[in-house]
Amino acid sequence: MIEKREFYINGEWVSPRAGRDCEVIDPSTEEACAVISLGGTEDTNAAVAAAKSAFDDWSRTDPAERLGYVKKIRDIYVERAEDMSRAISLEMGAPIDMARSSQTTSGTWHIDNFITAFKDFEFVKPLGAHAPNDRIAMEPIGVVGLITPWNWPMNQVTLKAIPALLTGCTMVLKPSEIAPLSSIVFAEIVDAAGVPAGVFNLVNGDGMGVGTDLSTHCDLDMISFTGSARAGAAISKAAADTFKRVCLELGGKGANLVFADADEKAVIRGVRHCFNNTGQSCNAPTRMLVERSIYDQAVETAIEVAGKTKVASAHQSGNHVGPVVSAAQYDKIQGYIQTGIDEGARLVAGGVGRPEGLNRGYFVRPTVFADVNNDMTIAREEIFGPVLSIMPFDSEEEAVSIANDTPYGLTNYVQSQDGAKRNRLARRLRSGMVEMNGQSRGAGSPFGGVKASGRAREGGVWGLEEFLEVKAIAGWDPAAE
């Protein structure tokens, strides 16, 4: 049993001032694997006070000095990669090989991309030739609260903490209480890198406690949150009275448009992508829209892929999907699968209950529904599990209409060999991101959505700018630069 009952505040590991103990559950076994403390208002206040005290000095450090600290974090992160992978696998159920190859390395990827983006970033630049004594200054917004989820813990922590550090902000991180162990490892890394006291602080807690305290705190200038649309709306309302900036990266219900001229692996790729991380990704392509002439074959292919998708313990090496993160998540997904059946969708693979041979752990059967329509619950709500909905379309216009008929707008996907069609669709689909023919977004590309998916843009230059305020300066003396 791992015991992590301390918080990282003002450069020290300290005992909680308030709060209660909380068990972390291993989703592969349903047994407690760790005990942490959940903080209270006194802990939040202490962390915010430390960040506020450190802000003036940290915000005025040379950008090259801040970059140096981030490079140290990167080096130590790589050294601690196995510790990080084991923590992630244990706390949220990512299969250990996937934790090593995807979960942990997502953090390295973002740190590297921020280092690249930061090297050429201009904090002070001219307004234009027409105004030689005007400058636009990009300045750190101040003390920020970072609230991160359990599904891709280091992906989200590095997308928030690293740009905050680089831009000169100080911060308080509240990771998910369901999967806090990886963030504790990250705090150890920041400490080992020698980041000055108070710049980075960690307080474990739940949404109703520390999350609300951060959202309403008068000394916080910004909240950066990743999670559900419901929680994002609650945070926005809670933060309104203090006029802080709220950056939200929320859920999704991605449409994957598969046209008759798609490559032969398009459907296989789409099903696997939906099931990746046991379906617990906000950008998962959970709605597969298929042109009617190839619809029946696409359904058969999806059935075959689902049938070959292995489900096993996160502690087991190999190419398989693990459990979902918690009993609550398992029950929620089971409810959605039953609702799909009750509302008339055609269940063609998977279904309710655990996979054969697994009677313990939060394991879900990889599930495929065919003949879904956009009025069904499984087509409209984010399930956050390995559940794919397939529906036919007859024209490009109909495909766009179905894809955009959703409260969400995070990532959409297009599969076609017609370049002109792909380009048209990329502009017409209402989402923050569009990926086509299996090509992932490049390094430095921003991650974020529209509508109920939030309006954040994380990663690259845009990720740096989220933590900065724009200041207009008149009367600048160019000779004194």
Coordinates of C-alpha atoms in Angstrom, one line a residue:
M1 CA 0.0 0.0 0.0
I2 CA 1.4 3.4 -1.1
E3 CA 0.9 6.2 1.4
K4 CA 1.1 9.8 0.0
R5 CA -0.4 12.0 2.7
E6 CA 1.7 15.1 2.1
F7 CA 1.3 18.1 -0.2
Y8 CA 4.0 20.1 -1.9
I9 CA 3.7 23.7 -0.8
N10 CA 6.3 26.5 -0.9
G11 CA 9.1 24.1 -1.8
E12 CA 8.4 21.5 0.9
W13 CA 6.5 18.4 1.5
V14 CA 4.1 19.3 4.3
S15 CA 1.3 17.5 6.2
P16 CA -2.2 18.6 5.5
R17 CA -3.8 21.2 7.7
A18 CA -7.3 19.9 7.1
G19 CA -9.1 17.3 5.0
R20 CA -9.4 13.6 5.1
D21 CA -7.8 10.4 3.9
C22 CA -8.9 8.9 0.5
E23 CA -8.1 5.5 -1.0
V24 CA -6.8 5.2 -4.5
I25 CA -8.3 2.1 -6.2
D26 CA -6.5 -0.1 -8.6
P27 CA -9.1 -0.5 -11.4
S28 CA -7.7 -3.9 -12.5
T29 CA -8.3 -5.5 -9.0
E30 CA -10.9 -3.2 -7.4
E31 CA -8.5 -3.1 -4.4
A32 CA -7.0 0.0 -2.7
C33 CA -3.4 0.5 -3.9
A34 CA -2.7 3.8 -2.1
V35 CA -3.9 6.3 0.5
I36 CA -3.7 10.0 0.0
S37 CA -5.0 13.0 1.9
L38 CA -7.6 15.3 0.4
G39 CA -6.9 18.9 1.4
G40 CA -9.3 21.5 2.8
T41 CA -9.6 25.2 2.5
E42 CA -6.6 25.8 4.8
D43 CA -4.4 23.8 2.5
T44 CA -5.6 25.6 -0.5
N45 CA -5.1 29.0 1.1
A46 CA -1.5 28.0 2.1
A47 CA -0.7 26.9 -1.4
V48 CA -2.2 30.0 -3.0
A49 CA -0.4 32.2 -0.5
A50 CA 2.9 30.6 -1.4
A51 CA 2.3 31.0 -5.1
K52 CA 1.3 34.7 -4.6
S53 CA 4.4 35.4 -2.6
A54 CA 6.6 33.8 -5.2
F55 CA 5.0 35.5 -8.2
D56 CA 6.8 38.8 -8.3
D57 CA 10.3 37.4 -8.3
W58 CA 9.4 34.5 -10.7
S59 CA 7.6 36.7 -13.2
R60 CA 10.7 38.9 -13.5
T61 CA 13.2 36.1 -14.0
D62 CA 15.0 36.1 -17.3
P63 CA 13.1 33.8 -19.8
A64 CA 16.3 31.9 -20.4
E65 CA 16.4 31.1 -16.7
R66 CA 12.9 29.7 -16.7
L67 CA 13.7 27.7 -19.8
G68 CA 16.7 26.2 -18.0
Y69 CA 14.4 25.0 -15.2
V70 CA 12.1 23.4 -17.7
K71 CA 15.0 21.6 -19.4
K72 CA 16.0 20.2 -16.1
I73 CA 12.4 19.0 -15.5
R74 CA 12.5 17.3 -18.9
D75 CA 15.8 15.5 -18.1
I76 CA 14.6 14.3 -14.7
Y77 CA 11.2 13.3 -16.2
V78 CA 13.0 11.0 -18.6
E79 CA 15.0 9.5 -15.8
R80 CA 11.8 8.9 -13.8
A81 CA 9.9 7.5 -16.8
E82 CA 9.5 4.0 -15.4
D83 CA 8.2 5.4 -12.1
M84 CA 5.8 7.6 -14.0
S85 CA 4.6 4.7 -16.2
R86 CA 4.0 2.4 -13.2
A87 CA 2.1 5.2 -11.3
I88 CA -0.2 5.9 -14.3
S89 CA -0.9 2.2 -14.9
L90 CA -1.7 1.5 -11.3
E91 CA -3.9 4.5 -10.7
M92 CA -6.0 4.7 -13.9
G93 CA -5.6 1.3 -15.5
A94 CA -3.6 2.0 -18.6
P95 CA -1.9 -1.3 -19.7
I96 CA 1.7 -1.0 -18.6
D97 CA 3.1 -1.2 -22.1
M98 CA 0.7 1.5 -23.2
A99 CA 1.6 3.6 -20.2
R100 CA 5.3 3.5 -21.2
S101 CA 4.8 4.1 -24.9
S102 CA 1.9 6.6 -24.9
Q103 CA 0.9 7.9 -21.5
T104 CA 4.3 8.9 -20.1
T105 CA 5.8 9.9 -23.4
S106 CA 2.9 12.3 -24.0
G107 CA 4.5 14.4 -21.2
T108 CA 7.9 14.3 -22.8
W109 CA 6.3 15.3 -26.2
H110 CA 4.6 18.4 -24.8
I111 CA 7.7 19.5 -22.8
D112 CA 9.8 19.2 -25.9
N113 CA 7.3 21.1 -28.0
F114 CA 7.0 23.9 -25.5
I115 CA 10.8 24.3 -25.3
T116 CA 10.8 24.6 -29.1
A117 CA 7.9 27.2 -29.2
F118 CA 9.5 29.2 -26.3
K119 CA 12.9 29.7 -27.9
D120 CA 11.5 32.2 -30.5
F121 CA 8.7 33.6 -28.3
E122 CA 8.7 37.4 -28.1
F123 CA 7.5 38.9 -24.9
V124 CA 7.8 42.5 -26.1
K125 CA 7.3 43.4 -29.8
P126 CA 6.5 46.6 -31.9
L127 CA 2.9 47.4 -32.6
G128 CA 3.9 48.3 -36.2
A129 CA 5.9 50.7 -38.3
H130 CA 3.1 53.3 -38.0
A131 CA 3.6 53.5 -34.2
P132 CA 7.4 53.4 -33.5
N133 CA 6.9 54.2 -29.8
D134 CA 4.3 51.6 -29.2
R135 CA 5.0 48.1 -27.9
I136 CA 2.9 45.1 -27.2
A137 CA 4.0 43.3 -24.0
M138 CA 3.0 39.7 -23.2
E139 CA 3.0 39.4 -19.4
P140 CA 2.3 36.5 -17.1
I141 CA -1.3 36.5 -15.9
G142 CA -0.4 35.8 -12.3
V143 CA -1.2 32.9 -9.9
V144 CA -3.0 30.1 -11.7
G145 CA -5.0 27.1 -10.5
L146 CA -4.5 23.9 -12.6
I147 CA -7.2 21.2 -12.3
T148 CA -6.4 18.1 -14.2
P149 CA -8.2 14.8 -15.1
W150 CA -7.4 11.1 -14.6
N151 CA -7.6 9.8 -18.2
W152 CA -4.3 11.2 -19.6
P153 CA -2.7 12.6 -16.4
M154 CA 0.7 13.7 -17.6
N155 CA -0.6 14.8 -21.0
Q156 CA -2.7 17.3 -19.2
V157 CA -0.3 18.3 -16.3
T158 CA 2.5 19.1 -18.8
L159 CA 0.1 21.0 -21.1
K160 CA -0.7 23.3 -18.2
A161 CA 2.3 23.4 -15.7
I162 CA 5.1 23.7 -18.3
P163 CA 3.7 26.8 -20.2
A164 CA 2.7 28.3 -16.8
L165 CA 6.4 27.9 -15.7
L166 CA 7.8 29.2 -18.9
T167 CA 5.6 32.3 -19.1
G168 CA 6.4 33.4 -15.5
C169 CA 3.2 32.3 -13.7
T170 CA 3.1 30.6 -10.3
M171 CA 0.6 27.8 -9.7
V172 CA -1.3 25.4 -7.6
L173 CA -2.0 22.0 -9.2
K174 CA -5.0 19.9 -8.1
P175 CA -4.9 16.5 -9.9
S176 CA -7.8 14.1 -10.0
E177 CA -8.2 12.4 -6.6
I178 CA -8.9 9.2 -8.6
A179 CA -5.4 9.2 -10.2
P180 CA -3.1 11.4 -8.1
L181 CA 0.1 9.3 -7.9
S182 CA 1.6 10.4 -11.3
S183 CA 1.2 14.1 -10.3
I184 CA 3.0 13.4 -7.0
V185 CA 5.8 12.0 -9.1
F186 CA 5.7 15.1 -11.2
A187 CA 6.0 17.3 -8.1
E188 CA 9.0 15.3 -7.0
I189 CA 10.5 16.0 -10.4
V190 CA 9.9 19.7 -10.1
D191 CA 11.4 19.7 -6.7
A192 CA 14.5 17.8 -7.9
A193 CA 14.9 20.4 -10.7
G194 CA 15.3 23.1 -8.1
V195 CA 12.4 25.3 -9.1
P196 CA 12.2 28.1 -6.6
A197 CA 9.9 27.6 -3.6
G198 CA 6.3 28.7 -4.1
V199 CA 6.4 28.6 -7.9
F200 CA 4.8 25.2 -8.2
N201 CA 2.5 23.8 -5.5
L202 CA 0.4 20.6 -5.3
V203 CA -2.6 20.0 -3.2
N204 CA -4.6 16.8 -3.6
G205 CA -8.4 17.2 -3.2
D206 CA -11.7 16.6 -4.9
G207 CA -13.8 18.9 -7.0
M208 CA -16.2 20.0 -4.4
G209 CA -13.4 20.8 -2.0
V210 CA -10.1 22.1 -3.3
G211 CA -11.5 22.5 -6.8
T212 CA -14.2 24.9 -5.6
D213 CA -11.7 26.7 -3.3
L214 CA -9.4 27.3 -6.2
S215 CA -12.3 28.4 -8.5
T216 CA -13.5 31.0 -6.0
H217 CA -10.2 32.2 -4.6
C218 CA -9.7 35.9 -4.8
D219 CA -5.9 35.6 -5.2
L220 CA -6.1 33.4 -8.2
D221 CA -5.9 35.1 -11.6
M222 CA -6.8 32.1 -13.7
I223 CA -8.2 28.6 -13.7
S224 CA -7.2 26.0 -16.3
F225 CA -9.4 23.0 -16.2
T226 CA -9.7 19.8 -18.1
G227 CA -12.7 17.5 -17.5
S228 CA -16.4 17.2 -18.1
A229 CA -18.7 19.9 -19.6
R230 CA -20.8 19.7 -16.4
A231 CA -17.8 20.5 -14.2
G232 CA -16.6 23.1 -16.6
A233 CA -19.9 25.0 -16.4
A234 CA -19.8 24.8 -12.6
I235 CA -16.2 26.2 -12.5
S236 CA -17.2 29.0 -14.8
K237 CA -20.0 30.0 -12.5
A238 CA -18.0 29.7 -9.4
A239 CA -15.2 31.8 -10.9
A240 CA -17.4 34.6 -12.2
D241 CA -17.4 36.7 -9.0
T242 CA -13.6 37.0 -9.0
F243 CA -13.3 37.8 -12.7
K244 CA -10.5 35.3 -13.2
R245 CA -9.7 33.9 -16.6
V246 CA -11.2 30.4 -17.1
C247 CA -9.7 28.1 -19.7
L248 CA -11.7 25.0 -20.3
E249 CA -10.7 21.8 -22.2
L250 CA -13.8 19.6 -22.0
G251 CA -15.4 16.6 -23.6
G252 CA -16.1 15.5 -27.1
K253 CA -18.2 13.3 -29.4
G254 CA -16.0 13.1 -32.4
A255 CA -17.4 12.2 -35.8
N256 CA -15.3 10.0 -38.1
L257 CA -16.6 10.5 -41.7
V258 CA -15.7 7.4 -43.8
F259 CA -16.4 7.9 -47.5
A260 CA -16.6 5.2 -50.1
D261 CA -13.1 6.2 -51.4
A262 CA -11.4 5.9 -48.0
D263 CA -8.3 3.7 -47.8
E264 CA -8.8 0.1 -47.0
K265 CA -7.6 0.4 -43.3
A266 CA -9.8 3.4 -42.5
V267 CA -12.5 1.5 -40.6
I268 CA -10.0 -0.6 -38.7
R269 CA -8.0 2.5 -37.8
G270 CA -11.2 4.2 -36.6
V271 CA -12.4 1.4 -34.4
R272 CA -9.0 1.0 -32.8
H273 CA -8.8 4.7 -32.2
C274 CA -12.2 4.6 -30.5
F275 CA -11.1 1.8 -28.2
N276 CA -7.6 3.3 -27.4
N277 CA -7.1 4.0 -23.7
T278 CA -10.3 2.0 -23.2
G279 CA -12.3 4.8 -24.8
Q280 CA -11.3 7.2 -22.1
S281 CA -10.2 10.1 -24.4
C282 CA -12.1 13.3 -25.0
N283 CA -11.0 13.3 -28.7
A284 CA -12.0 9.7 -29.4
P285 CA -13.9 9.2 -32.7
T286 CA -16.9 7.6 -31.1
R287 CA -19.4 8.3 -33.9
M288 CA -18.4 6.6 -37.2
L289 CA -20.4 8.0 -40.1
V290 CA -20.1 5.7 -43.2
E291 CA -21.2 6.3 -46.8
R292 CA -24.1 3.9 -47.5
S293 CA -22.4 2.1 -50.4
I294 CA -19.8 0.7 -48.0
Y295 CA -21.8 0.7 -44.8
D296 CA -22.5 -3.0 -44.5
Q297 CA -18.9 -3.9 -45.0
A298 CA -17.8 -1.3 -42.5
V299 CA -20.1 -2.8 -39.9
E300 CA -18.6 -6.2 -40.5
T301 CA -15.1 -4.9 -40.2
A302 CA -16.0 -3.2 -37.0
I303 CA -17.4 -6.4 -35.6
E304 CA -14.2 -8.2 -36.5
V305 CA -11.9 -5.6 -34.9
A306 CA -14.0 -5.5 -31.7
G307 CA -13.9 -9.3 -31.5
K308 CA -10.1 -9.3 -31.8
T309 CA -9.6 -6.5 -29.2
K310 CA -8.2 -8.1 -26.1
V311 CA -9.1 -6.9 -22.6
A312 CA -6.8 -7.7 -19.7
S313 CA -5.2 -6.4 -16.5
A314 CA -3.2 -3.1 -16.7
H315 CA -0.4 -5.0 -15.0
Q316 CA -0.1 -7.5 -17.8
S317 CA 2.3 -6.8 -20.6
G318 CA 1.0 -6.9 -24.2
N319 CA -1.2 -5.2 -26.7
H320 CA -4.6 -5.0 -25.1
V321 CA -7.0 -2.5 -23.5
G322 CA -7.3 -2.3 -19.7
P323 CA -10.1 -1.5 -17.3
V324 CA -12.0 1.8 -17.1
V325 CA -10.9 3.9 -14.2
S326 CA -13.5 3.4 -11.5
A327 CA -16.7 1.6 -10.4
A328 CA -18.7 4.8 -11.1
Q329 CA -17.3 5.0 -14.6
Y330 CA -18.0 1.3 -15.2
D331 CA -21.6 1.7 -14.0
K332 CA -22.1 4.7 -16.2
I333 CA -20.8 2.9 -19.3
Q334 CA -23.0 -0.1 -18.6
G335 CA -26.0 2.2 -18.4
Y336 CA -25.2 3.8 -21.7
I337 CA -24.9 0.4 -23.4
Q338 CA -28.2 -0.7 -22.0
T339 CA -29.8 2.6 -23.1
G340 CA -28.4 2.0 -26.6
I341 CA -30.2 -1.4 -26.7
D342 CA -33.4 0.0 -25.2
E343 CA -33.5 2.9 -27.8
G344 CA -33.3 0.6 -30.7
A345 CA -29.6 0.7 -31.8
R346 CA -28.4 -2.6 -33.3
L347 CA -25.8 -4.2 -30.9
V348 CA -23.4 -6.0 -33.2
A349 CA -20.4 -6.5 -30.8
G350 CA -19.9 -6.5 -27.0
G351 CA -22.7 -5.5 -24.7
V352 CA -23.3 -5.2 -21.0
G353 CA -21.2 -7.0 -18.4
R354 CA -17.6 -7.9 -18.2
P355 CA -15.6 -9.7 -21.0
E356 CA -15.5 -13.5 -20.6
G357 CA -13.0 -14.7 -18.0
L358 CA -12.9 -11.4 -16.1
N359 CA -15.1 -11.4 -13.0
R360 CA -13.2 -8.7 -11.1
G361 CA -12.0 -5.3 -12.1
Y362 CA -13.7 -2.5 -14.1
F363 CA -13.4 -4.2 -17.4
V364 CA -15.9 -3.3 -20.2
R365 CA -16.6 -5.3 -23.4
P366 CA -15.5 -3.5 -26.5
T367 CA -18.9 -2.6 -27.9
V368 CA -20.2 -1.6 -31.3
F369 CA -23.7 -0.3 -32.2
A370 CA -24.9 -0.1 -35.8
D371 CA -27.9 1.7 -37.3
V372 CA -27.6 4.5 -34.7
N373 CA -29.2 7.9 -35.4
N374 CA -28.4 11.2 -33.9
D375 CA -31.5 11.3 -31.7
M376 CA -30.2 8.4 -29.6
T377 CA -28.6 9.0 -26.3
I378 CA -25.4 7.1 -27.3
A379 CA -24.9 9.4 -30.2
R380 CA -25.4 12.6 -28.2
E381 CA -23.7 12.1 -24.9
E382 CA -20.1 11.4 -24.1
I383 CA -19.8 7.8 -22.9
F384 CA -16.1 7.8 -22.1
G385 CA -15.7 4.1 -22.7
P386 CA -15.0 1.6 -25.5
V387 CA -18.4 2.1 -27.2
L388 CA -18.6 2.9 -31.0
S389 CA -21.8 4.1 -32.7
I390 CA -22.0 3.6 -36.5
M391 CA -24.5 5.4 -38.7
P392 CA -24.9 5.7 -42.5
F393 CA -25.0 8.7 -44.7
D394 CA -25.9 9.3 -48.4
S395 CA -24.2 12.5 -49.3
E396 CA -21.4 14.9 -48.2
E397 CA -24.1 17.4 -47.1
E398 CA -25.8 14.8 -44.9
A399 CA -22.5 13.7 -43.4
V400 CA -21.7 17.3 -42.4
S401 CA -25.1 17.8 -41.0
I402 CA -24.9 14.7 -38.8
A403 CA -21.3 15.5 -37.7
N404 CA -22.2 19.1 -36.6
D405 CA -25.4 18.1 -34.9
T406 CA -23.9 17.7 -31.5
P407 CA -23.3 19.9 -28.4
Y408 CA -19.6 19.1 -28.6
G409 CA -16.9 20.3 -31.0
L410 CA -13.5 18.9 -30.1
T411 CA -12.1 16.7 -32.9
N412 CA -13.6 15.4 -36.1
Y413 CA -12.1 13.0 -38.6
V414 CA -12.3 12.5 -42.4
Q415 CA -11.3 9.4 -44.4
S416 CA -11.2 10.0 -48.2
Q417 CA -8.7 9.9 -51.0
D418 CA -10.3 13.1 -52.6
G419 CA -8.1 16.0 -51.5
A420 CA -10.6 18.7 -52.5
K421 CA -13.3 17.0 -50.5
R422 CA -11.1 16.7 -47.5
N423 CA -10.2 20.3 -47.6
R424 CA -13.9 21.4 -47.9
L425 CA -14.8 19.2 -45.0
A426 CA -11.9 20.4 -42.8
R427 CA -13.4 23.9 -43.0
R428 CA -17.0 23.0 -42.7
L429 CA -16.8 20.7 -39.6
R430 CA -17.4 22.6 -36.4
S431 CA -14.6 21.6 -34.2
G432 CA -11.3 22.9 -32.9
M433 CA -9.4 20.1 -34.6
V434 CA -9.8 18.0 -37.8
E435 CA -7.6 15.0 -38.5
M436 CA -7.7 13.2 -41.9
N437 CA -6.6 9.8 -43.3
G438 CA -5.0 8.8 -40.0
Q439 CA -2.6 11.8 -39.9
S440 CA -2.0 13.2 -36.5
R441 CA -1.5 16.9 -35.8
G442 CA 2.1 18.1 -35.9
A443 CA 4.3 19.2 -33.1
G444 CA 3.1 22.6 -31.7
S445 CA -0.4 22.3 -33.0
P446 CA -3.0 23.5 -30.5
F447 CA -5.4 21.2 -28.8
G448 CA -8.9 22.4 -28.0
G449 CA -12.5 22.7 -29.2
V450 CA -15.6 24.8 -29.5
K451 CA -19.1 24.7 -28.1
A452 CA -19.4 22.3 -25.1
S453 CA -15.9 21.1 -25.7
G454 CA -14.6 24.4 -24.2
R455 CA -12.5 27.1 -25.8
A456 CA -9.0 26.4 -24.6
R457 CA -6.1 26.0 -26.9
E458 CA -3.3 24.0 -25.3
G459 CA 0.1 23.3 -26.8
G460 CA 2.7 25.3 -28.8
V461 CA 2.6 29.0 -29.0
W462 CA -1.2 29.1 -28.3
G463 CA -0.6 27.2 -25.1
L464 CA 1.9 29.8 -24.0
E465 CA -0.4 32.6 -24.8
E466 CA -3.2 31.2 -22.6
F467 CA -1.1 32.1 -19.6
L468 CA -0.3 35.6 -20.7
E469 CA -2.0 39.0 -20.7
V470 CA -1.6 41.5 -23.5
K471 CA -0.4 44.9 -22.4
A472 CA -0.4 47.9 -24.8
I473 CA 2.5 50.4 -24.1
A474 CA 2.8 53.9 -25.6
G475 CA 5.8 56.2 -25.3
W476 CA 8.4 53.4 -25.4
D477 CA 12.0 54.6 -26.1
P478 CA 13.5 52.4 -28.8
A479 CA 16.9 53.8 -28.1
A480 CA 16.8 52.4 -24.6
E481 CA 16.0 48.8 -25.7

